[in-house]
Coordinates of C-alpha atoms and ligand atoms in Angstrom, one line a residue:
X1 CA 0.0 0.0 0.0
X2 CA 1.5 3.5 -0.7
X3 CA 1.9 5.7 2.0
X4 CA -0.2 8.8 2.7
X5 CA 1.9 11.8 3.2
X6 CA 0.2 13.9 5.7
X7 CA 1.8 16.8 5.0
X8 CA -0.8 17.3 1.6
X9 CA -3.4 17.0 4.1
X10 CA -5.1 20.3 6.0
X11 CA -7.1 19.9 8.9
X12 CA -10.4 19.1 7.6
X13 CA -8.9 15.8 5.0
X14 CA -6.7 14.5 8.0
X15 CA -9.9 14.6 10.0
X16 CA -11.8 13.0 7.4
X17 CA -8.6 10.3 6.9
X18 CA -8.2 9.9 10.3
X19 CA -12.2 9.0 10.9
X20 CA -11.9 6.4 8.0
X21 CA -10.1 4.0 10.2
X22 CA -12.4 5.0 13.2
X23 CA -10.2 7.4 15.0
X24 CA -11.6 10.7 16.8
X25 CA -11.0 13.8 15.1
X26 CA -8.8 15.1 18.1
X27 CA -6.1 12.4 16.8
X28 CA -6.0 14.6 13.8
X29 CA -5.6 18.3 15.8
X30 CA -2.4 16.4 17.4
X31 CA -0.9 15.0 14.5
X32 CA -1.3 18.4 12.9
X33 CA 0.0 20.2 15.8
X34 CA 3.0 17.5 15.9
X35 CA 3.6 18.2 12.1
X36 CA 3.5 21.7 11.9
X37 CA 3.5 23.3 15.2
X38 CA 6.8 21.4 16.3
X39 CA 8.3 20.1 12.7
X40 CA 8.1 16.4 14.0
X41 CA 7.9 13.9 11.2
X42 CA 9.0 11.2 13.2
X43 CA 5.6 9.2 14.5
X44 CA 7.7 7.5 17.3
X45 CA 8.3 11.0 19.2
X46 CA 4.9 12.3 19.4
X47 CA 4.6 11.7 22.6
X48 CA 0.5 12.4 23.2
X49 CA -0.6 9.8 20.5
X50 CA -1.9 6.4 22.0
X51 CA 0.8 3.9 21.9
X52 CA -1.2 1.7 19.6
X53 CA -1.9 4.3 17.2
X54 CA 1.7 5.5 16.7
X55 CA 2.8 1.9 16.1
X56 CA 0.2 2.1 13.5
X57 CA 0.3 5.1 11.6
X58 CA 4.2 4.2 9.8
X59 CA 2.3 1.2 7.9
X60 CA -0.3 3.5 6.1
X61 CA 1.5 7.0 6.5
X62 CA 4.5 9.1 6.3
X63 CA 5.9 13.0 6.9
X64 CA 7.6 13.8 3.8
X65 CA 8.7 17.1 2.8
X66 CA 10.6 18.1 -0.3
X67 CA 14.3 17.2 -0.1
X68 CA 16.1 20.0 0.7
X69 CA 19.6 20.0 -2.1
X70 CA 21.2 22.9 -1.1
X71 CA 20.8 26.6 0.9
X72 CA 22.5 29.7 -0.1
X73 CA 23.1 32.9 1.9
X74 CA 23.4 36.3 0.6
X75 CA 25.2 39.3 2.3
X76 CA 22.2 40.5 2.9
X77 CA 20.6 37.9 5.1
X78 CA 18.4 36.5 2.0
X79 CA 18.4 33.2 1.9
X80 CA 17.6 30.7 -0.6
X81 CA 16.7 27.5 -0.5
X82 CA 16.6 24.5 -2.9
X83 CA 14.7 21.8 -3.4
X84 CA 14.2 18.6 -5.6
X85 CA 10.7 17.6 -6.1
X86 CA 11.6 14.9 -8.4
X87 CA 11.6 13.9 -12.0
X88 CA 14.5 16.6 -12.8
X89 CA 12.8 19.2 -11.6
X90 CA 13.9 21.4 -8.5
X91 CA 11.8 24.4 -6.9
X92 CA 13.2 27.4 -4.6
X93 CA 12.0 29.0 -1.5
X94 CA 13.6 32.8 -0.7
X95 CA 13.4 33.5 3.0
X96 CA 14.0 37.6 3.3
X97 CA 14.6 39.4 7.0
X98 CA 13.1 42.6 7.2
X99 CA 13.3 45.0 10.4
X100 CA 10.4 43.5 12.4
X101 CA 9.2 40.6 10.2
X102 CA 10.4 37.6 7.9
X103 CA 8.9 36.7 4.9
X104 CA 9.3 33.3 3.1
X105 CA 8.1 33.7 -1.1
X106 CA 7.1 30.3 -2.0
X107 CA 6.6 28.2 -5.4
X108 CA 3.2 26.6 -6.4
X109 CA 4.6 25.1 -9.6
X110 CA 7.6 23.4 -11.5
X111 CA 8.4 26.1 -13.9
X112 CA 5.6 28.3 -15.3
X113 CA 2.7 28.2 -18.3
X114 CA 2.1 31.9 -18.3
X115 CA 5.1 32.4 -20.0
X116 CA 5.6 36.4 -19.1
X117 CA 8.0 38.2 -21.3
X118 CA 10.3 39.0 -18.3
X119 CA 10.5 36.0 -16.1
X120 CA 13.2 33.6 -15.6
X121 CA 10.7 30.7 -14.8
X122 CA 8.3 31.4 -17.7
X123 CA 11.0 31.1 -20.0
X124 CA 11.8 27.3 -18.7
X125 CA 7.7 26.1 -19.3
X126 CA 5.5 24.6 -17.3
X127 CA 6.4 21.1 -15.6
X128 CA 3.6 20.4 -13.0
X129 CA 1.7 21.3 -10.2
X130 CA 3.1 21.0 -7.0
X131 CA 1.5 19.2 -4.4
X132 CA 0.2 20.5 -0.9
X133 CA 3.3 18.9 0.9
X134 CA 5.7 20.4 -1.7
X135 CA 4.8 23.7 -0.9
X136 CA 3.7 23.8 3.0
X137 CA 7.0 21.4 3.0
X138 CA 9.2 24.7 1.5
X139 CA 8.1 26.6 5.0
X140 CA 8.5 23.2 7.4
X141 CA 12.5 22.7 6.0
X142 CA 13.0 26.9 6.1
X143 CA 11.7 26.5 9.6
X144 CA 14.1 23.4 10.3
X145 CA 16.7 25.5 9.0
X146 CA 16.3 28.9 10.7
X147 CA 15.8 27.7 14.1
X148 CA 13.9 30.0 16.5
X149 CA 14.2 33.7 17.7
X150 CA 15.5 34.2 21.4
X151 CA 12.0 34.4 22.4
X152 CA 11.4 31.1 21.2
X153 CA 9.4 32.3 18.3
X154 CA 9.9 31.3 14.9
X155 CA 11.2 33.3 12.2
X156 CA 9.0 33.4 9.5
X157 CA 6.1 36.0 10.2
X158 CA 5.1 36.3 6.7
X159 CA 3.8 33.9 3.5
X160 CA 4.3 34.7 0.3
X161 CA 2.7 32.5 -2.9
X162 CA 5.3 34.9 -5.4
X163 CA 8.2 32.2 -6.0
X164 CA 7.9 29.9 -9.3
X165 CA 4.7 29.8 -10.4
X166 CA 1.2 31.0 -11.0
X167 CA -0.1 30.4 -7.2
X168 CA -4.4 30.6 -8.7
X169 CA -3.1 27.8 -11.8
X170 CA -2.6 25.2 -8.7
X171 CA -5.8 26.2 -7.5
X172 CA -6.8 23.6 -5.3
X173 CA -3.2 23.3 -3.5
X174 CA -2.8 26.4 -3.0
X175 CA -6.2 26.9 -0.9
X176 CA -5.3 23.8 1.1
X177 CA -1.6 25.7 2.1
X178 CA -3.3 28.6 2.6
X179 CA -5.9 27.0 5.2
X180 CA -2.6 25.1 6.7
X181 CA -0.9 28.8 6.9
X182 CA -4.3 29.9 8.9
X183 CA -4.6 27.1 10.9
X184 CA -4.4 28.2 14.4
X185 CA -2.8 24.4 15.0
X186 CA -0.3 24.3 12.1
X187 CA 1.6 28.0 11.5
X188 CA -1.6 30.2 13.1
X189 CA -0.4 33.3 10.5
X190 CA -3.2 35.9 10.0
X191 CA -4.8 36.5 6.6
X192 CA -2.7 39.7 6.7
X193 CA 0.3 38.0 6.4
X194 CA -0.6 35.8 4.1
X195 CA -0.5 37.2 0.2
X196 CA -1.2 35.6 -2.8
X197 CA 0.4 36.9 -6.1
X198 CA -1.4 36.4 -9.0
X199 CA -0.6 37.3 -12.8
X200 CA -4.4 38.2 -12.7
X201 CA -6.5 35.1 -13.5
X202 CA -9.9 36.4 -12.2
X203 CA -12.0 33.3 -12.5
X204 CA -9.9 31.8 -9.5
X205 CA -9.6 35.3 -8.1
X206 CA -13.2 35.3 -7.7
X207 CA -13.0 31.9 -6.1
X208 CA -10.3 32.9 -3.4
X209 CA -12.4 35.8 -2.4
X210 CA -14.9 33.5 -1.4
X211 CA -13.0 30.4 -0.4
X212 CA -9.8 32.0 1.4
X213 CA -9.4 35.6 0.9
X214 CA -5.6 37.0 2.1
X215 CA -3.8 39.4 1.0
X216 CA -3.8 40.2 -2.6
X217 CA -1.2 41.1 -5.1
X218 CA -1.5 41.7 -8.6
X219 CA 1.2 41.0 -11.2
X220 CA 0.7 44.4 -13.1
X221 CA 3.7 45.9 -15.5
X222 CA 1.5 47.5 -18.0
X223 CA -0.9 50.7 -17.8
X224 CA -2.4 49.3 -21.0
X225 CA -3.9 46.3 -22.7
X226 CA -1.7 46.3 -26.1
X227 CA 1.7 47.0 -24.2
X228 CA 0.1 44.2 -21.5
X229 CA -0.5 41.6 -23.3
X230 CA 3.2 41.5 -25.0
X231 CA 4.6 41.5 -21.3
X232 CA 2.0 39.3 -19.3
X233 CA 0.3 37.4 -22.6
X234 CA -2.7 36.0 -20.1
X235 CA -3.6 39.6 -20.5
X236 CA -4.9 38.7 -23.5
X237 CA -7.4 36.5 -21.9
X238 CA -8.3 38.5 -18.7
X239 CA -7.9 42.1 -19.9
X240 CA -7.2 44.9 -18.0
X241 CA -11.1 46.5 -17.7
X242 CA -12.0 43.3 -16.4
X243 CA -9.3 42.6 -13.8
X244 CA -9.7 46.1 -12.3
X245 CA -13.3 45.1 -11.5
X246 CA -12.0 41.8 -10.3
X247 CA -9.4 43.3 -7.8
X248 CA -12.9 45.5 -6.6
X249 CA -14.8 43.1 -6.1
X250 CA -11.8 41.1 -4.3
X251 CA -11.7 43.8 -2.1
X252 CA -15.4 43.2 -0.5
X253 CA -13.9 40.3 1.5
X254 CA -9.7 40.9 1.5
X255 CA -8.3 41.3 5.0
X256 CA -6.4 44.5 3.8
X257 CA -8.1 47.1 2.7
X258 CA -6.3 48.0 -0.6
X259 CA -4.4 45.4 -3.3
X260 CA -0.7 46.1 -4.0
X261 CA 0.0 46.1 -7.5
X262 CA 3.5 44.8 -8.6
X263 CA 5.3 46.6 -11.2
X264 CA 8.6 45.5 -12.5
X265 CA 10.5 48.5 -14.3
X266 CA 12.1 47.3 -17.3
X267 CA 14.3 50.3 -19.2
X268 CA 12.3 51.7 -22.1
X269 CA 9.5 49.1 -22.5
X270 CA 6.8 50.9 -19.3
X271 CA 9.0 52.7 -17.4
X272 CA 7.8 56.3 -19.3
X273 CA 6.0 59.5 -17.3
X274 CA 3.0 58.5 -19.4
X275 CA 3.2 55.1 -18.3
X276 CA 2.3 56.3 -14.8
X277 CA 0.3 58.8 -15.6
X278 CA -1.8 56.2 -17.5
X279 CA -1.5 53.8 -14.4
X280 CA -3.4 56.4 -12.1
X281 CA -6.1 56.5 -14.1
X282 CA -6.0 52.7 -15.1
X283 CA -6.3 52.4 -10.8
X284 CA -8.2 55.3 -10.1
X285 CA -11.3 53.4 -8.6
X286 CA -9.3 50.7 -7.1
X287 CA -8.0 51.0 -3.2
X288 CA -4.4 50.3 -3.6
X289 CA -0.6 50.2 -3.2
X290 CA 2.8 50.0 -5.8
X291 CA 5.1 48.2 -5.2
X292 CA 8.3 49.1 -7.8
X293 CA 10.3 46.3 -8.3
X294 CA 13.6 47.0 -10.4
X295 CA 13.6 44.6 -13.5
X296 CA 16.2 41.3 -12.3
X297 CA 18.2 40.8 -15.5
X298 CA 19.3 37.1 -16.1
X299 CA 21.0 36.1 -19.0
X300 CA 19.2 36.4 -22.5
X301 CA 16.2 38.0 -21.0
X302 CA 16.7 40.7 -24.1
X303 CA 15.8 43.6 -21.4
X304 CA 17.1 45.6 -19.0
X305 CA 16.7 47.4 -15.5
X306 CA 15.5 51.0 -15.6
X307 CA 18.0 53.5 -14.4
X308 CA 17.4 55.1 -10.8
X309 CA 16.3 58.2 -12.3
X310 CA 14.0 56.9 -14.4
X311 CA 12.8 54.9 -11.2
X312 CA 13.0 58.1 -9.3
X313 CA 10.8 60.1 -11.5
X314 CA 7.7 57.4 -12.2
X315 CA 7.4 56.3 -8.4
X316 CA 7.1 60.6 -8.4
X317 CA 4.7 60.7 -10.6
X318 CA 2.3 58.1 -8.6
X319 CA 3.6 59.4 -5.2
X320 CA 2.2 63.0 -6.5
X321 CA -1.2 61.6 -7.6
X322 CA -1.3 60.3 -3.5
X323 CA -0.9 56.8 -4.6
X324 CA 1.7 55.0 -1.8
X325 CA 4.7 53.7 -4.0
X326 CA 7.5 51.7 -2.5
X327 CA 10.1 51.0 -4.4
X328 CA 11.6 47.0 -3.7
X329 CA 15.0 46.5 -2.8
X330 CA 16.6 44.4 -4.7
X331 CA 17.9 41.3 -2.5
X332 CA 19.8 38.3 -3.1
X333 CA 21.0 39.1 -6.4
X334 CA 24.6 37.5 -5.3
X335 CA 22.2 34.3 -5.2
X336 CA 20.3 34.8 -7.5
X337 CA 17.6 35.0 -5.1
X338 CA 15.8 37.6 -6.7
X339 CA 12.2 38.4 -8.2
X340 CA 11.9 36.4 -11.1
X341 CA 15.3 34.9 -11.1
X342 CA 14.3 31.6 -9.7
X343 CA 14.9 28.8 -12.1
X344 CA 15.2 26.0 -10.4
X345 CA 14.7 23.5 -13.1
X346 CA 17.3 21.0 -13.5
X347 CA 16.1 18.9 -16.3
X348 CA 17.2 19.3 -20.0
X349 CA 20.3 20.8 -18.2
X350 CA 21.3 18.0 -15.7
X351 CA 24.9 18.8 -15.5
X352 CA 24.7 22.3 -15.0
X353 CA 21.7 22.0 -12.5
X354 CA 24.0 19.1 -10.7
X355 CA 26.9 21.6 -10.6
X356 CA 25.0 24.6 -9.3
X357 CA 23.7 22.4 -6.7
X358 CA 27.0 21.3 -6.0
X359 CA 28.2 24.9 -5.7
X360 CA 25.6 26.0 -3.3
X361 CA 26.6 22.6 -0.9
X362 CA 30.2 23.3 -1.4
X363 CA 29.3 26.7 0.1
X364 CA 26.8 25.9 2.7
X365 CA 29.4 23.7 3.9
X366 CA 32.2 26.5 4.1
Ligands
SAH401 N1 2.7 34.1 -11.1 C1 2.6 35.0 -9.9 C2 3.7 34.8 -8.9 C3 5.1 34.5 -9.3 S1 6.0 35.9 -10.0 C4 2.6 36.4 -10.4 O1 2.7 36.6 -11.6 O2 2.4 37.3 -9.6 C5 6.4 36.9 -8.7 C6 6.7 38.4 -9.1 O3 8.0 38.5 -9.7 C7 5.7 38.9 -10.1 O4 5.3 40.2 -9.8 C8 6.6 38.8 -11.3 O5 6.0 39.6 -12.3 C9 7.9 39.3 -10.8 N2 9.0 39.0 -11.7 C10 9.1 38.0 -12.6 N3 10.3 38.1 -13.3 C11 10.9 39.2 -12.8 C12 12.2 39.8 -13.1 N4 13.0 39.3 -14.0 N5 12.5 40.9 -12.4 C13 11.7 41.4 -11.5 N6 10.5 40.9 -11.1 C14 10.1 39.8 -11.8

C-alpha cells in the first residue's frame, strides 16, 4: 500500500482520513500540531498519540517534505533554499529578513505556463503542479533551518505564494496551504500575512475571495492592454477593464483594505511618465498600493533594469497623484535570489543544474 503523506493533508482531509479507520477527530488536531507546530515527522516522538496508534500510523503514513539540495546565503541575510521535487525538476524557497518581520516567497509550480515576457521561470515552461506537501514542506524545511528567535518564536512571520509559479493555476493546492498557513494548529499566520500573487486570473480570483481571501497582489507591469498583453500574454485572456473590477470586487472580502500592485520596471518598454500617468487613471477606482520592483536581468532576458532616475521620477509621478509607492529592494542578487530569477529547473540541463547544486553545498558547507 502506498503511503499517505500527511503533510498534503489540512485539517479538515486528515480529520476526514483519520475518521476512516475510526479514529476521533482530536487524533488529527495532534498529529497536525506534531507536524507543523513542532516540525516532528517522526511518529515515534509524538509523545500524546496512544501507543497503539503510533505503532500504526508508519504502515499506512509518512511525513515527507521536499528534499532540501542545497541553501545559499546572501550578504544581505536572504536566503535561498533549494529543493528537488523529483523527476528533474527542482523548486526554490527565498526567506527575506526585514526589520520587524520575515517573509518566506514560496513556489506553487515546477516552472511556469504563463510564459511572461520578463520571467526567468516562464522562460523554462511549465512542468507540474506542485503538491500541498511540496509547498507547505518549503516553510516546514525553512523552519528546520532557521531555528527560532530568542524568544522562542519562529522566524518566519510572513507567506508569500510569489516564488515559481502561478499560485491561482494550482488552485486547489494552493487553498489547502493557505488554510494550513491559517490554521491556528499548524503556522496560526493571520490572513494579513498571508499574500497571494497572481498574474491576474480572475476566475480563481473570484473563487479565493470566497473560499480563502488573504492578501492580494497583482502581477501588473503595464498601464495598458496592447503594451500588457506583450509582457503578461494572459492579459490577452483577462484584460485589464475586467481585472480592475475583479481586484474590486476582491476587495469586498480581502483582510487588507487596498491590493498592492506589482510593477517591475524594465528600461524603455513601461518605465515612461506616461506610463504612470496612464496607471493612475488605469487604478483610479481601485484602493491600492505600488510596489516598484527594479527589472532582475538574467541572462538572455533581451531587457534591462531602468535606471534610478527613471525609477526616481515614475514612483514621483504616482507618489504625487497620493498613490503610496515603494520601491523594492533588490535582495539576493549575489544568489540569484531575486524576483523572477528563480529557475530552479534541473532537467534538460542535468549537469549544469548538478553543478549549481554542488556549488551552493560546497558553500553551505564552508
Ligand atoms: N505568477 C505569480 C507569482 C510569481 S511571479 C505572479 O505573476 O504574480 C512573482 C513576481 O515576480 C511577479 O510580480 C513577477 O512579475 C515578478 N517578476 C518576474 N520576473 C521578474 C524579473 N525578471 N525581475 C523582477 N521581477 C520579476
Amino acid at each position: 500500500m502506498l503511503l499517505q503523506n500527511l503533510l498534503d493533508f489540512d485539517a479538515a482531509r486528515l480529520t476526514a482520513w483519520f475518521a476512516e479507520s475510526g479514529e476521533k477527530p482530536f487524533r488529527a488536531t495532534q498529529v497536525l500540531r506534531w507536524m507543523h507546530r513542532y516540525g516532528e515527522a517522526d511518529f515515534a516522538a509524538m509523545s500524546d498519540l496512544a501507543k497503539s496508534l503510533r505503532e500504526k500510523l508508519p504502515a499506512r503514513a509518512c511525513i515527507v517534505p521536499p528534499l532540501l539540495l542545497a541553501a545559499r546565503m546572501a550578504d544581505d541575510g536572504t536566503r535561498k533554499f533549494l529543493f528537488d521535487v523529483g523527476g528533474g525538476n527542482a523548486v526554490e524557497a527565498v526567506f527575506i529578513p526585514e526589520a520587524g518581520r520575515g517573509t518566506l516567497c514560496v513556489s506553487t509550480q515546477a516552472g511556469c505556463a504563463l510564459e511572461c515576457a520578463f520571467c526567468a521561470t516562464g522562460k523554462q515552461g511549465f512542468s507540474r503542479n506542485l503538491e500541498v506537501s511540496e509547498i507547505i514542506g518549503q516553510l516546514w524545511q525553512a523552519n528546520k533551518a532557521l531555528g527560532r528567535d530568542p524568544k522562542g518564536e519562529r522566524i518566519v512571520s510572513n507567506v508569500v505564494l510569489m516564488g515559481m509559479g502561478e499560485p491561482l493555476a494550482n488552485f486547489d493546492n494552493s487553498v489547502t496551504v493557505l488554510r494550513l498557513l491559517l490554521d491556528d494548529n499548524a503556522y496560526g499566520l493571520s490572513r494579513r500575512r498571508v499574500t497571494v500573487s497572481t498574474a491576474g486570473l480572475i476566475p480563481a480570483m473570484d473563487r479565493l475571495r470566497e473560499e480563502c481571501p488573504v492578501a492580494l497582489a497583482i502581477s501588473l507591469h503595464a498601464p495598458d492592454d496592447a503594451l500588457r498583453d506583450t509582457l503578461v500574454p494572459i492579459n490577452k485572456k483577462y484584460p485589464l477593464a475586467a481585472l480592475m473590477a475583479a481586484c474590486r470586487r476582491y476587495l469586498e472580502k480581502a483582510p487588507r483594505d487596498f491590493v498592492t500592485f506589482e510593477y517591475v520596471l524594465i528600461d524603455g518598454v513601461n518605465d515612461r511618465e506616461r506610463d504612470a500617468r496612464a496607471l493612475i487613471s488605469l487604478t483610479r477606482q481601485v484602493s491600492c498600493k505600488f510596489n516598484m520592483i527594479p527589472f532582475n536581468p538574467f541572462p538572455g532576458s533581451g531587457y534591462r533594469r531602468s535606471r534610478p532616475e527613471r525609477v526616481r521620477r515614475f514612483v514621483d509621478v504616482l507618489a504625487r497623484a497620493g498613490i503610496v509607492t515603494t520601491v523594492r529592494k533588490t535582495r539576493g542578487e549575489e544568489i540569484e535570489a531575486a524576483c523572477g530569477q528563480l529557475a530552479g529547473q534541473i532537467r534538460n540541463k542535468t549537469r549544469r543544474g548538478a553543478r549549481a547544486a554542488r556549488g551552493m553545498l560546497e558553500e553551505q558547507r564552508s
